[in-house]
Structures are given as C-alpha cells and as structure tokens.
Tab-separated table of C-alpha atoms in Angstrom:
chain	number	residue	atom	x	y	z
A	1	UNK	CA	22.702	-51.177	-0.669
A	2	UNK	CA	20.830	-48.141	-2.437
A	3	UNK	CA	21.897	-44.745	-1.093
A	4	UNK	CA	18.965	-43.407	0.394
A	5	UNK	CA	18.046	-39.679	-1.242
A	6	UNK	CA	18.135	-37.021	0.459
A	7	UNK	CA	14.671	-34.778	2.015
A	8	UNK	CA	14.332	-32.030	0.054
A	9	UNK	CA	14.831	-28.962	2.202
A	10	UNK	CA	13.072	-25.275	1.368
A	11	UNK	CA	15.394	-22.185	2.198
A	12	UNK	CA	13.797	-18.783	3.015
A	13	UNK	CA	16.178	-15.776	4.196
A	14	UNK	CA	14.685	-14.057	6.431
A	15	UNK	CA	12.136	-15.676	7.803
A	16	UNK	CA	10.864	-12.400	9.489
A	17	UNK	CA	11.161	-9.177	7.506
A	18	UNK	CA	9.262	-5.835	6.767
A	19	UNK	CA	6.113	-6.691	4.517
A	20	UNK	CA	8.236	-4.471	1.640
A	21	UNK	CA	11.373	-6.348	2.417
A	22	UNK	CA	12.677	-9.375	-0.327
A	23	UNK	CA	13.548	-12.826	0.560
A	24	UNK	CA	15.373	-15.534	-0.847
A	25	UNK	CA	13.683	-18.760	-1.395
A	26	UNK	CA	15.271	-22.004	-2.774
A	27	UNK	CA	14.772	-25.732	-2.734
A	28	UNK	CA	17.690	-28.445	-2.707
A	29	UNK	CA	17.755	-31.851	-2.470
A	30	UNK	CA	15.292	-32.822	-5.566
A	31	UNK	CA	15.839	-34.795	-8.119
A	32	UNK	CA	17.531	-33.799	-11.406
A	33	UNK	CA	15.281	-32.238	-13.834
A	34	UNK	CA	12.533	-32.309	-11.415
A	35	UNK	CA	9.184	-30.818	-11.995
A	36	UNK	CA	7.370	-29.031	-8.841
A	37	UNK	CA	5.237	-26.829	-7.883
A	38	UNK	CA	6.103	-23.909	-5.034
A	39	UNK	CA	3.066	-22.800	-2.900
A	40	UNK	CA	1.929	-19.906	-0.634
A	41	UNK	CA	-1.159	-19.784	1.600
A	42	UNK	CA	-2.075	-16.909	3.668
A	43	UNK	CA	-5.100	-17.148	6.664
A	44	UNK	CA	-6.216	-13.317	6.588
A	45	UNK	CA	-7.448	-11.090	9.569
A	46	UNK	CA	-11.182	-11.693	7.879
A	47	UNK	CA	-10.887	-15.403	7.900
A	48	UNK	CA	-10.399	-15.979	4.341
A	49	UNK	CA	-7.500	-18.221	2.414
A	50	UNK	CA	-5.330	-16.560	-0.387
A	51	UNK	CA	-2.699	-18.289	-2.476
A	52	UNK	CA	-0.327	-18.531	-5.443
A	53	UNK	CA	1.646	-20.958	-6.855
A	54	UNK	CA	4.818	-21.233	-9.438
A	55	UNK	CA	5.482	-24.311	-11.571
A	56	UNK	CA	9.840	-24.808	-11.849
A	57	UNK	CA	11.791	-27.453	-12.710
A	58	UNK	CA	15.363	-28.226	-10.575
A	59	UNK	CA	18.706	-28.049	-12.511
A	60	UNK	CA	21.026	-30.602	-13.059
A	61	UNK	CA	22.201	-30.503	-9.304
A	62	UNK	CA	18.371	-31.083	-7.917
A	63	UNK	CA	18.396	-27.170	-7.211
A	64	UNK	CA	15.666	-24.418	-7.505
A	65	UNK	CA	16.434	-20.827	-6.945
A	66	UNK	CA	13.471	-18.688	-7.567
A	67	UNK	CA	15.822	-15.430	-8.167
A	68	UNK	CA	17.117	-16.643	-11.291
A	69	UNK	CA	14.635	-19.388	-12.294
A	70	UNK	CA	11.646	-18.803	-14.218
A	71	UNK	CA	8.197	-19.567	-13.185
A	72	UNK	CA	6.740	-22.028	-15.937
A	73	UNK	CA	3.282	-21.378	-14.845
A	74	UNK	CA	0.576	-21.370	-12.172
A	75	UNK	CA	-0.421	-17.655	-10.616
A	76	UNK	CA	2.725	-16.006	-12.281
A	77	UNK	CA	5.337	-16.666	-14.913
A	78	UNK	CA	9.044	-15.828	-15.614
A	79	UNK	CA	11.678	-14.696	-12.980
A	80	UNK	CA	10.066	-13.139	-10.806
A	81	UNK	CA	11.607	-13.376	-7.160
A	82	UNK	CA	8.321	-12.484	-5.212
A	83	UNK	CA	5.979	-13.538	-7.517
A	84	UNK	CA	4.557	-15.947	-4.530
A	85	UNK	CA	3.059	-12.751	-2.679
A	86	UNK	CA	2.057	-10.421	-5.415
A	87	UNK	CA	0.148	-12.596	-7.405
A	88	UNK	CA	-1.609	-13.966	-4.497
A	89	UNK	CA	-5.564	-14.849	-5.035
A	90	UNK	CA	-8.684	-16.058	-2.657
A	91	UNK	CA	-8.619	-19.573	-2.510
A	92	UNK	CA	-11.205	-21.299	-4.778
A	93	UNK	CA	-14.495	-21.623	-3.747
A	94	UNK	CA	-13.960	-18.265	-1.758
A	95	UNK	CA	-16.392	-14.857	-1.453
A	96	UNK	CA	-16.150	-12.804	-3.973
A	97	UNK	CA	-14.701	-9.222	-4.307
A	98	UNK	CA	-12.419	-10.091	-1.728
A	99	UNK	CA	-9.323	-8.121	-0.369
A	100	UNK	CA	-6.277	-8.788	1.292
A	101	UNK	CA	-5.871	-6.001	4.005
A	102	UNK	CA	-3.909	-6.206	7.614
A	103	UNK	CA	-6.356	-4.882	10.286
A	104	UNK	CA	-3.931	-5.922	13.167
A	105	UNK	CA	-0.530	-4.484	12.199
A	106	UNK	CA	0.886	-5.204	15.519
A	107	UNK	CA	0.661	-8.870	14.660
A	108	UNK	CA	2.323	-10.914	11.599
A	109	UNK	CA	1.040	-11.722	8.567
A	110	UNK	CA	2.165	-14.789	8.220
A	111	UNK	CA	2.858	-16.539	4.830
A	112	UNK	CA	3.397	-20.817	4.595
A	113	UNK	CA	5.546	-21.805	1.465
A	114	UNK	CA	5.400	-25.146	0.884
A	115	UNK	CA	6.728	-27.104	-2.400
A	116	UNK	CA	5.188	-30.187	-3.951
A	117	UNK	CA	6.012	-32.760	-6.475
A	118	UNK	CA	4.992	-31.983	-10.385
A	119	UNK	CA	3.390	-29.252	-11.789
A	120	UNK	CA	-0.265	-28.491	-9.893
A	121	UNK	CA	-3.099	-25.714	-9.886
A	122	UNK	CA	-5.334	-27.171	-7.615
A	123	UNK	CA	-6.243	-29.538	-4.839
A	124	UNK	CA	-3.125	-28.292	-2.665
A	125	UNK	CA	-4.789	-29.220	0.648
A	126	UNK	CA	-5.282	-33.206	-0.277
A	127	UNK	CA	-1.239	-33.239	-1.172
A	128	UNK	CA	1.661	-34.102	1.045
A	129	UNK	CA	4.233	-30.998	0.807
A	130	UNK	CA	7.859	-32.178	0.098
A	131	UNK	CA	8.675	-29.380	2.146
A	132	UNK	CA	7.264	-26.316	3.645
A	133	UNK	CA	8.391	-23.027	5.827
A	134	UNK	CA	6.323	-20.227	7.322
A	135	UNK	CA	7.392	-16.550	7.294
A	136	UNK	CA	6.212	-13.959	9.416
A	137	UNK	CA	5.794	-10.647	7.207
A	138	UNK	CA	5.434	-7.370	9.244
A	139	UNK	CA	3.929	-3.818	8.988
A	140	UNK	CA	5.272	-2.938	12.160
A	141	UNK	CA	9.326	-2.948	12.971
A	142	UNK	CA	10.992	-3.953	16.120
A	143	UNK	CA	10.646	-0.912	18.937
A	144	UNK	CA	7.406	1.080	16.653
A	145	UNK	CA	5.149	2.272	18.904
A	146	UNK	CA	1.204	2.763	17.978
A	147	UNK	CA	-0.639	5.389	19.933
A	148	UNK	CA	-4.471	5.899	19.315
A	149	UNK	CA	-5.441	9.238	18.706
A	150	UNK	CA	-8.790	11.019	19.988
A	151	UNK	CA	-7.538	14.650	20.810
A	152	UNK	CA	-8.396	17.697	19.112
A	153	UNK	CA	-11.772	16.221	18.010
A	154	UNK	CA	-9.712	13.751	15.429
A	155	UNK	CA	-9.591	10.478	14.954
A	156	UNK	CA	-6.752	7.750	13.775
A	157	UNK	CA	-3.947	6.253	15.270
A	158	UNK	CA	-0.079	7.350	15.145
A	159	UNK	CA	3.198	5.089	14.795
A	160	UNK	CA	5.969	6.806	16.145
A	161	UNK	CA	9.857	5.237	15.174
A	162	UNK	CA	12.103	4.224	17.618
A	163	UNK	CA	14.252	6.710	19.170
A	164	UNK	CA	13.585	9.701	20.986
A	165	UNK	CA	13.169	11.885	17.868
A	166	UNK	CA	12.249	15.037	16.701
A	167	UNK	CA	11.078	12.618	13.400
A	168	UNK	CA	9.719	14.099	10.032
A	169	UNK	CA	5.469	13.440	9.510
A	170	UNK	CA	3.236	12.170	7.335
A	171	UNK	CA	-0.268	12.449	7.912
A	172	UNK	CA	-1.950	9.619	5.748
A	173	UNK	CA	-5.233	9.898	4.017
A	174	UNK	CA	-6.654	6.732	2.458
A	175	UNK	CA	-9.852	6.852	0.152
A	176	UNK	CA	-13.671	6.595	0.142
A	177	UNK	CA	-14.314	3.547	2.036
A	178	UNK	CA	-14.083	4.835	5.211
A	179	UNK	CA	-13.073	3.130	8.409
A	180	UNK	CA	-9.417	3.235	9.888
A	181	UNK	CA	-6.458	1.761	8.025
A	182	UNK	CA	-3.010	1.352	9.462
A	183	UNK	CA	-0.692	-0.772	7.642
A	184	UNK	CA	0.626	1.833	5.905
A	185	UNK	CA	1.041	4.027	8.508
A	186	UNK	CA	2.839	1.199	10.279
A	187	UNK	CA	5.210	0.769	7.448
A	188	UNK	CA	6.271	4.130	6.798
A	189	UNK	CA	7.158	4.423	10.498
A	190	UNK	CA	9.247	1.391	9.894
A	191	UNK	CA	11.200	3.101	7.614
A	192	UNK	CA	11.607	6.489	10.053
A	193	UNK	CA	8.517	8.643	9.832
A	194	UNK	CA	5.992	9.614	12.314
A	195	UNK	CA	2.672	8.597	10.849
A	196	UNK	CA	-0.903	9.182	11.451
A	197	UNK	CA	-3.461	7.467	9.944
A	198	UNK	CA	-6.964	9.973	10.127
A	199	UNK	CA	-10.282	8.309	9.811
A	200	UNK	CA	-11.990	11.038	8.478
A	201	UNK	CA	-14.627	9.142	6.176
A	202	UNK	CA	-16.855	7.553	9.761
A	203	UNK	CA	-14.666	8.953	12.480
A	204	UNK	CA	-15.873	6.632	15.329
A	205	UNK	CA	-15.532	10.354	17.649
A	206	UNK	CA	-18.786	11.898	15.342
A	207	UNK	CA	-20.759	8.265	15.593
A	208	UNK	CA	-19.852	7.322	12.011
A	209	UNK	CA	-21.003	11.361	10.537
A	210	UNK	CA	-19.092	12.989	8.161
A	211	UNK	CA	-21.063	16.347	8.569
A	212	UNK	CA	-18.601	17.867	10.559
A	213	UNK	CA	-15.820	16.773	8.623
A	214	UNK	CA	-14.197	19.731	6.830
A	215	UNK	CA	-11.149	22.105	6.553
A	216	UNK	CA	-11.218	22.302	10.057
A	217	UNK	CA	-11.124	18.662	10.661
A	218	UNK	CA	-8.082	18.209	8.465
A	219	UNK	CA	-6.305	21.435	10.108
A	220	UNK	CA	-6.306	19.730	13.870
A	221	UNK	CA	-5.058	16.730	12.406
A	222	UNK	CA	-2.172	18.497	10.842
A	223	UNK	CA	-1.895	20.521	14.114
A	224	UNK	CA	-1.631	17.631	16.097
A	225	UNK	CA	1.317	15.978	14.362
A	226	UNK	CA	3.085	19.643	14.196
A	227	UNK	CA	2.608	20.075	17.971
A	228	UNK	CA	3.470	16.510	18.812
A	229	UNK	CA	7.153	16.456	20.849
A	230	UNK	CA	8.729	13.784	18.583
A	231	UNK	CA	7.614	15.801	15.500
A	232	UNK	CA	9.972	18.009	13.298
A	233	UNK	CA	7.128	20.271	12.950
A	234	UNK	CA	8.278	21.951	9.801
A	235	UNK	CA	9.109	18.562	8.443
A	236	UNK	CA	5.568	17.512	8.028
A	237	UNK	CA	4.234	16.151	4.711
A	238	UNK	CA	0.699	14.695	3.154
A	239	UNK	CA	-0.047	11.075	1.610
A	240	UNK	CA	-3.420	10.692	0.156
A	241	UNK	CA	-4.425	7.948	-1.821
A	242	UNK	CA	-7.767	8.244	-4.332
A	243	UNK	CA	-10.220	10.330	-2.357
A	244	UNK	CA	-7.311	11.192	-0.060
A	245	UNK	CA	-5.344	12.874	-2.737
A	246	UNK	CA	-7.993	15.356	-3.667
A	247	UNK	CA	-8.442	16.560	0.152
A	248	UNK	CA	-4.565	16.387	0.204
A	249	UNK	CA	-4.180	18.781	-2.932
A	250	UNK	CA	-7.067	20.915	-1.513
A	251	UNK	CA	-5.246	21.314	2.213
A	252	UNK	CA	-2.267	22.427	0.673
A	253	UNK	CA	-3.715	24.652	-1.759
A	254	UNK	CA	-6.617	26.792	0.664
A	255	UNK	CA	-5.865	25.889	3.781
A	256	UNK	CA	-3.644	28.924	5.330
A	257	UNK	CA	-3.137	26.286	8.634
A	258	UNK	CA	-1.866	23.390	6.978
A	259	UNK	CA	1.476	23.970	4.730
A	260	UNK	CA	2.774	20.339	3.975
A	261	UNK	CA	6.873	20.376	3.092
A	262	UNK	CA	5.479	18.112	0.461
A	263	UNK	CA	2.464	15.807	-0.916
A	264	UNK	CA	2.641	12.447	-2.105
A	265	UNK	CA	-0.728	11.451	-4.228
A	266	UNK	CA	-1.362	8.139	-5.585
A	267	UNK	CA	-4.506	7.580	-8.455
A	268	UNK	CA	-6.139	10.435	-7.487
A	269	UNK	CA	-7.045	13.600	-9.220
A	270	UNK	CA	-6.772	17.333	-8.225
A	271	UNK	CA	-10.888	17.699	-8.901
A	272	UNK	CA	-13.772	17.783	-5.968
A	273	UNK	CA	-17.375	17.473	-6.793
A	274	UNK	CA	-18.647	20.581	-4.001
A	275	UNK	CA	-16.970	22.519	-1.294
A	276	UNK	CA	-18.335	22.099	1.868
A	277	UNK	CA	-18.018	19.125	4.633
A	278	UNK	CA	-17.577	15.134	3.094
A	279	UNK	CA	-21.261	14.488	3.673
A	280	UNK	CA	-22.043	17.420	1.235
A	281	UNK	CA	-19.263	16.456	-1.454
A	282	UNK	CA	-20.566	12.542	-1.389
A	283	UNK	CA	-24.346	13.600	-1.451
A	284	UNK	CA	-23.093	15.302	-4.722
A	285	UNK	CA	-21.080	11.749	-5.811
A	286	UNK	CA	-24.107	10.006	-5.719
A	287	UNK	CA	-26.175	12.656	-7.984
A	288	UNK	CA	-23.684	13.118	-10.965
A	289	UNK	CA	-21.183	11.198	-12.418
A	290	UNK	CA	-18.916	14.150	-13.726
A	291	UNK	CA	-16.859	16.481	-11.419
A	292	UNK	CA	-16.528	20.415	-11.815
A	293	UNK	CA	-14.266	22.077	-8.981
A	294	UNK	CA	-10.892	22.019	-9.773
A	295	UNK	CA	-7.992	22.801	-7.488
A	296	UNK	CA	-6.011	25.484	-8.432
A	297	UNK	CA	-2.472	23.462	-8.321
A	298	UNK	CA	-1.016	26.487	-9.523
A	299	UNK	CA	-0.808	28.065	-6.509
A	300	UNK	CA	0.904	24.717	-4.742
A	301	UNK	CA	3.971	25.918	-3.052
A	302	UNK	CA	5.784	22.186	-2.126
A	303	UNK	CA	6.485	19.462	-4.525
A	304	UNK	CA	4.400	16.858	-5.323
A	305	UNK	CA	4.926	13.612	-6.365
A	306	UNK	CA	1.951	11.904	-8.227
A	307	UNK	CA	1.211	7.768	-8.848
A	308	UNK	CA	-0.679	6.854	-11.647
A	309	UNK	CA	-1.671	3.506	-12.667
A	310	UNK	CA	-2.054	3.524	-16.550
A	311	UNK	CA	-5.261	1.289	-16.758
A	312	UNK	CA	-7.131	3.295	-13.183
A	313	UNK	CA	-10.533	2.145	-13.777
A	314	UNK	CA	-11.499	4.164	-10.844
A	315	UNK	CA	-10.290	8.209	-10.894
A	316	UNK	CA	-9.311	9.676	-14.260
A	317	UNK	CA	-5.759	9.542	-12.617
A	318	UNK	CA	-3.919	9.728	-15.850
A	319	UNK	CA	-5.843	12.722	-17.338
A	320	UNK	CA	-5.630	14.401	-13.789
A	321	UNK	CA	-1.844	14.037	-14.112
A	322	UNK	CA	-2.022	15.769	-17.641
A	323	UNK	CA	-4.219	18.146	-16.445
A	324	UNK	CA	-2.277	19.159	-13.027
A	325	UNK	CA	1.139	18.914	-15.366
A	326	UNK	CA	-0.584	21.879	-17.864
A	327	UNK	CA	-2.033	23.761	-15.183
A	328	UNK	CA	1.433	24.296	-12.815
A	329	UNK	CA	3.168	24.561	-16.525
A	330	UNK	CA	1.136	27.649	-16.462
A	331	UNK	CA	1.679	29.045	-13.126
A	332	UNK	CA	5.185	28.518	-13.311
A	333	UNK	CA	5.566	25.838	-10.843
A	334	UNK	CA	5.930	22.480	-12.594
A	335	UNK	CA	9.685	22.010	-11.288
A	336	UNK	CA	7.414	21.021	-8.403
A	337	UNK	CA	5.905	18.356	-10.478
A	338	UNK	CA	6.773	14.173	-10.420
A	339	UNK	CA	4.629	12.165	-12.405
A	340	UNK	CA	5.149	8.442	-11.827
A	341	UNK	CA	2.847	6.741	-14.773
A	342	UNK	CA	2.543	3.203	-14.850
A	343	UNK	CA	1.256	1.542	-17.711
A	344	UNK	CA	-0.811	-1.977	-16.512
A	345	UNK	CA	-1.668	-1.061	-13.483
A	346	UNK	CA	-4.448	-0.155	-12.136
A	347	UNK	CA	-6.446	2.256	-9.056
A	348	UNK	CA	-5.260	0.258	-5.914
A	349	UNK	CA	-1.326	1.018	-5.918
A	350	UNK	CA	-0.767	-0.537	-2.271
A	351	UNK	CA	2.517	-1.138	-0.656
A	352	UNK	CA	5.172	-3.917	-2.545
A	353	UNK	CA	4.004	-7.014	-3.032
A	354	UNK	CA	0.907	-6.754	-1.540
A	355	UNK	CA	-1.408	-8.982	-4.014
A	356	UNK	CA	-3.534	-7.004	-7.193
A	357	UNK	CA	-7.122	-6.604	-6.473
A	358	UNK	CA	-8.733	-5.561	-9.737
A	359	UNK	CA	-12.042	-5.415	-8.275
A	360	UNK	CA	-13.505	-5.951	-4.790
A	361	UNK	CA	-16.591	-4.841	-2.730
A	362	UNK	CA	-17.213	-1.349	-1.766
A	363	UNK	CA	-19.567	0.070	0.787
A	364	UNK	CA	-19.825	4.272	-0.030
A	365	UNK	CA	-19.345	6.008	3.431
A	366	UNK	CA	-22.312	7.202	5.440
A	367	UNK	CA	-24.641	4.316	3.551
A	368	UNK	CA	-24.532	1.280	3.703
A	369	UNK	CA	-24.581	0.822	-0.101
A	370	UNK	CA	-22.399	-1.614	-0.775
A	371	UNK	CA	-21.268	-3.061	-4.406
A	372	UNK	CA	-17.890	-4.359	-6.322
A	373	UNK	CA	-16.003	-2.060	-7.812
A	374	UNK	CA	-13.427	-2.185	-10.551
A	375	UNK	CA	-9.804	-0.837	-10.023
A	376	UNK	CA	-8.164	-2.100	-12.611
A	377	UNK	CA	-4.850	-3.049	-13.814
A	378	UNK	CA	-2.997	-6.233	-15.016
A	379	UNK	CA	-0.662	-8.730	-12.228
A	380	UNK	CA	2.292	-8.735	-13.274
A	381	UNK	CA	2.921	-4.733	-13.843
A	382	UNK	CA	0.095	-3.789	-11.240
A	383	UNK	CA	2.756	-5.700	-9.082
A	384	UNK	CA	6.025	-3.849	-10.590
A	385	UNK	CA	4.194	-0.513	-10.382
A	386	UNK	CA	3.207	-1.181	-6.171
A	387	UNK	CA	7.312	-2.483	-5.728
A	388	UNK	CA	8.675	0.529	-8.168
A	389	UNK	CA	6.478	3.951	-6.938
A	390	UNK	CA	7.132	2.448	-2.968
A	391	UNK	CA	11.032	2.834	-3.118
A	392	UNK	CA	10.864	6.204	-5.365
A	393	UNK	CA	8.113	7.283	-2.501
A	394	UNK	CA	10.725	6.033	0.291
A	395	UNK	CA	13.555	8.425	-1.645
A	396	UNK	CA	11.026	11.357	-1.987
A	397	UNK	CA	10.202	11.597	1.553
A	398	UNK	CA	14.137	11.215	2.674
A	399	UNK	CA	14.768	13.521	0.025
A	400	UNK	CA	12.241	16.437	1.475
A	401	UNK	CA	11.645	15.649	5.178
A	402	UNK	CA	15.268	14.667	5.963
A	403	UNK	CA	17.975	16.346	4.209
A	404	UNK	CA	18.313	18.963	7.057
A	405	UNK	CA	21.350	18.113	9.033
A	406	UNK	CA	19.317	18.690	12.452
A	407	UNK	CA	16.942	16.069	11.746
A	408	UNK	CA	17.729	12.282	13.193
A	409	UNK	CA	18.970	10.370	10.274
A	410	UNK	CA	16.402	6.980	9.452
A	411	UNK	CA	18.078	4.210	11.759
A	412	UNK	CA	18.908	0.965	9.201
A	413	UNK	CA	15.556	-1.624	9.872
C-alpha cells in the first residue's frame, strides 16, 4: 500500500505581535522541488482587500523557509523575510489611490497567509489553499491605555504605557490631510512613550476650522503632556511628519513655551509659506507653488534627527536636509544634526512594514478638494527605508528621553 503524503502545514511565530515586530514563516510537508506560491490578504478598516504574494520552490526535504529562501517572483523578489506585508497592494479590480491605514488601533489588523500549489499572480480566491494561518498584527500592546483628549481647547487622543510612570513624551504631528491618526501614537507607546496624537489640521473642538489654530494651539498641547502626572515633563520631545515637521521645527525654534528635549522630522522641510494660523499658511499653499519663510534652525537648541526619502516627490526633503545641514553648520550647532537619507524611497516613510503607497488620494484641509497625489519612492527600498529609520528612531528617543537614571526604564513588549 502507497504511503499516504503528508498535509502540508504553514508555520508562523508569533501569531500575535507588534505591527513592527518580525515573524517566522515556513511551510513543510511539500513535495521535493515543489513550486508554490505564499499569499497574504488583508480586509482593511475602509472595506477594501490588499495583498502580496511570493513565488518559492521547497528544498530537497519538501521545506520552505522564507528567512533564507528567495522570493522568485510575484509582489517581491529575493530574501526578503517580510516581504508578504511591505509589498502589499489593493486587490485587483480595487479603487484607486488607495491606502492602507489602521483607524481602530485598539483592534487587530489581521493578516491571512495562505500557500498554494505552483507559481500564481492572480485568481487567488477561485484556488484551494494547501494551507493557510491568520495573524493578528497590533498597534496597541497588552495593558496601553488610550485616553481621548479635549482639554485645554486641543484635540487628539493619548496612549499612555503600562505602569504607573513618570514616562518620557512625544507629541505627534502628522501632515496636511487632516483628521486624527493614531497608529503611530499607539506604537510608540508600545515601545514606552507617552504619546499624543493632535488633530490640529480639522480639530473636531473648532467644527473642522483651522483659523484658530496657531502657536497657541501647539503650546497647550505641549502643556498638556508636560502637566500630565505620568509625564517626565522635561522628557518631552516632537515627531512631525511632512507638514508636521515644519510646525515641529517652528515650535522649537519661536515658541518660548514649548522646548522639546528633542525633534524627530520625517520628509519634511524647515520652510513655511506665511506666519499666522494654518488657515492663513494653506490659503497661501493654494496661491503659489514656491515657499519663502525659512526657519532659522540655527537657533535650535535640542537635536534633531531628520528622515529623508531620496526620491520624496512631495516636500523638497532632501534639499531641506542640505539646506538645514548648511544653515546649523553656520550657527555652530550641527553636532545637533542626524540626517537619515534614503535613496528609493519616497514621501510616506510610515512605520516597518507597513505597505509603499507611491500615490493615493488627497483631500487639502478646510476644502474639500480632493485629488491623488504622488509620494514617491520604489518597494523594495521604500520598504528598507520605513524598517531601517523606525529602529534608529526607537534608539534616538531611548537615547534622549531615557538615559536619566530617574526615569522608568522601557518594560521588554
């Protein structure tokens, strides 16, 4: 009597993790020398399908390991260990300028692997899976609180660690687009920061204005996190990302309230159309296409660490790099200077392994124009640049906001 074969069985380690954390993924039980093809499919919060897919071939003992085995083809090639989430695209037949965001960070996002027999690119739902696993991939870590945030005339939401505290701060400013995003907020506090995310683009307390959003604004967001009780409150630092790095850089460099222990910018630029409130500075946006207020970085008293994707088709982020490095040359202060340039990738450096968008739709705050708008930047080193700058932004922050002695130590997540 013929031996019956044995099922192939997929192997993920962990099956739950941090949405930066790794995992292991092999297949047993195939046949030698066996072509297949390894697929993931993600349901996002909007309702929309994403996927990628790897084309490998089993070894001599019916094995595939996709930390040392290379990727033949499909959304990614070559070793690449987690190419499955970071080269992630909509589904065909899908909306266009799409883009993979986590609105509810206090749930999963959950990601089903499944492998299938040969080498496909299409037509994934009308196949039987050989095998398949789900794994649940979280902003949020076990015992993270979120607290929403409406005092002091602000809006956002803050993630406080576990513990009692005092914790180091980040106050995190995302771009143009306006509305109120977490997930990175969530992370960070995962890894031992107090975070608050500001909506500051259509805070939901003004009824969507940005008239009123100023210096002022900015300060009572700082003031809130430096007043909070879990808060070291002069452990306090600044993330801005596009837009968010400009009003970062020009906090730290007028305001005489808010003195950050450091700033972290990523593809932004140090320049600002107008002074005045964000309804004045994007009535100016949508007149002229150049930008003529520069911050004077040479009076910036913390260090700053700046992201640049190589191929930003967004922000001159490269040239404002240059430019910042030249000016602080001048003034004396580029010790206080990192410049993290990545060549390949492109405006929308996002936590690791989140997937590349190079372009996507785009509604300009306060209107409701609305268009698609090209970041930039290639996969595969879009997707080493987002894994890369996120640990060397991890080490920063340790590095500035908790190498006093007096401040709890990050707990292991």
């Amino acid at each position: 009597m013929t031996e019956k074969a044995a099922t192939p069985l997929l192997l993920l380690h962990p099956s739950r993790g941090l949405i930066d954390e790794k995992f292991s993924l092999m297949v047993q039980n195939l046949s030698q020398i066996q072509e297949i093809t390894l697929h993931a499919l993600i349901h996002s919060d909007d309702g929309d399908y994403w996927e990628a897919f790897g084309h490998y071939v089993s070894d001599a003992t019916g094995l595939v390991n996709v930390a040392n085995d290379s990727s033949l083809g499909g959304t990614y090639d070559g070793v690449k260990p987690m190419g499955l989430l970071w080269s992630m695209r909509p589904v065909p037949g899908s909306r266009i300028g799409l883009r993979l965001r986590k609105k509810e960070v206090h749930t999963p996002m959950l990601v089903h692997i499944s492998v299938y027999r040969g080498h496909m690119s299409q037509g994934f739902k009308e196949q039987v899976a050989l095998a398949s696993v789900v794994t649940e991939r979280w902003y949020m870590s076990p015992g993270v609180r979120r607290v929403d945030i409406t005092e002091g005339g602000i809006t956002g939401t803050l993630f406080l660690p576990p513990g009692p505290g005092p914790f180091p701060a980040l106050l995190d400013l995302w771009g143009g687009g306006g509305g109120l995003v977490e997930y990175r907020s969530a992370l960070l506090s995962s890894h031992g920061f107090v975070s608050l995310a500001l909506e500051y683009m259509t805070p939901r307390t003004s009824g969507g204005s940005t008239s009123h959003v100023g210096n002022e604004y900015f300060e009572a967001a700082f003031t809130v996190l430096k007043q909070h009780p879990q808060v070291c409150g002069d452990r306090i630092a600044i993330l801005g990302l596009s837009f968010g790095t400009s009003v970062a850089l020009g906090m730290a460099v007028y305001s005489t309230v808010i003195q950050p222990r450091c700033l972290v910018c990523v593809s932004g630029s140090h320049v600002q159309p107008v002074k005045g409130s964000l309804s004045d500075v994007f009535s100016e946006i949508n007149k002229y296409v150049y930008y003529h207020v520069f911050k004077d970085v040479g009076q910036l008293k913390c260090p700053v660490l700046m992201i640049v994707g190589e191929d930003d088709q967004n922000w001159p982020a490269t040239e404002s790099a240059e430019d910042m490095k030249q000016m602080m040359e001048k003034a004396g202060n580029s010790h206080l200077l990192t410049t993290l340039s990545y060549p390949g990738a492109g405006h929308l450096i996002e936590p690791p392994y989140s997937p590349h968008i190079r372009a996507s739709n785009f509604m300009v705050a306060g209107t409701r124009q609305k268009f698609v708008v090209l970041w930039g930047g290639e996969t595969a080193p879009h997707g080493y640049a987002q894994e890369d700058s996120w640990k060397k932004t991890l080490s920063f922050l340790e590095e500035h906001l908790y190498r006093s002695t007096e401040v709890t130590s990050p707990s292991n997540l």
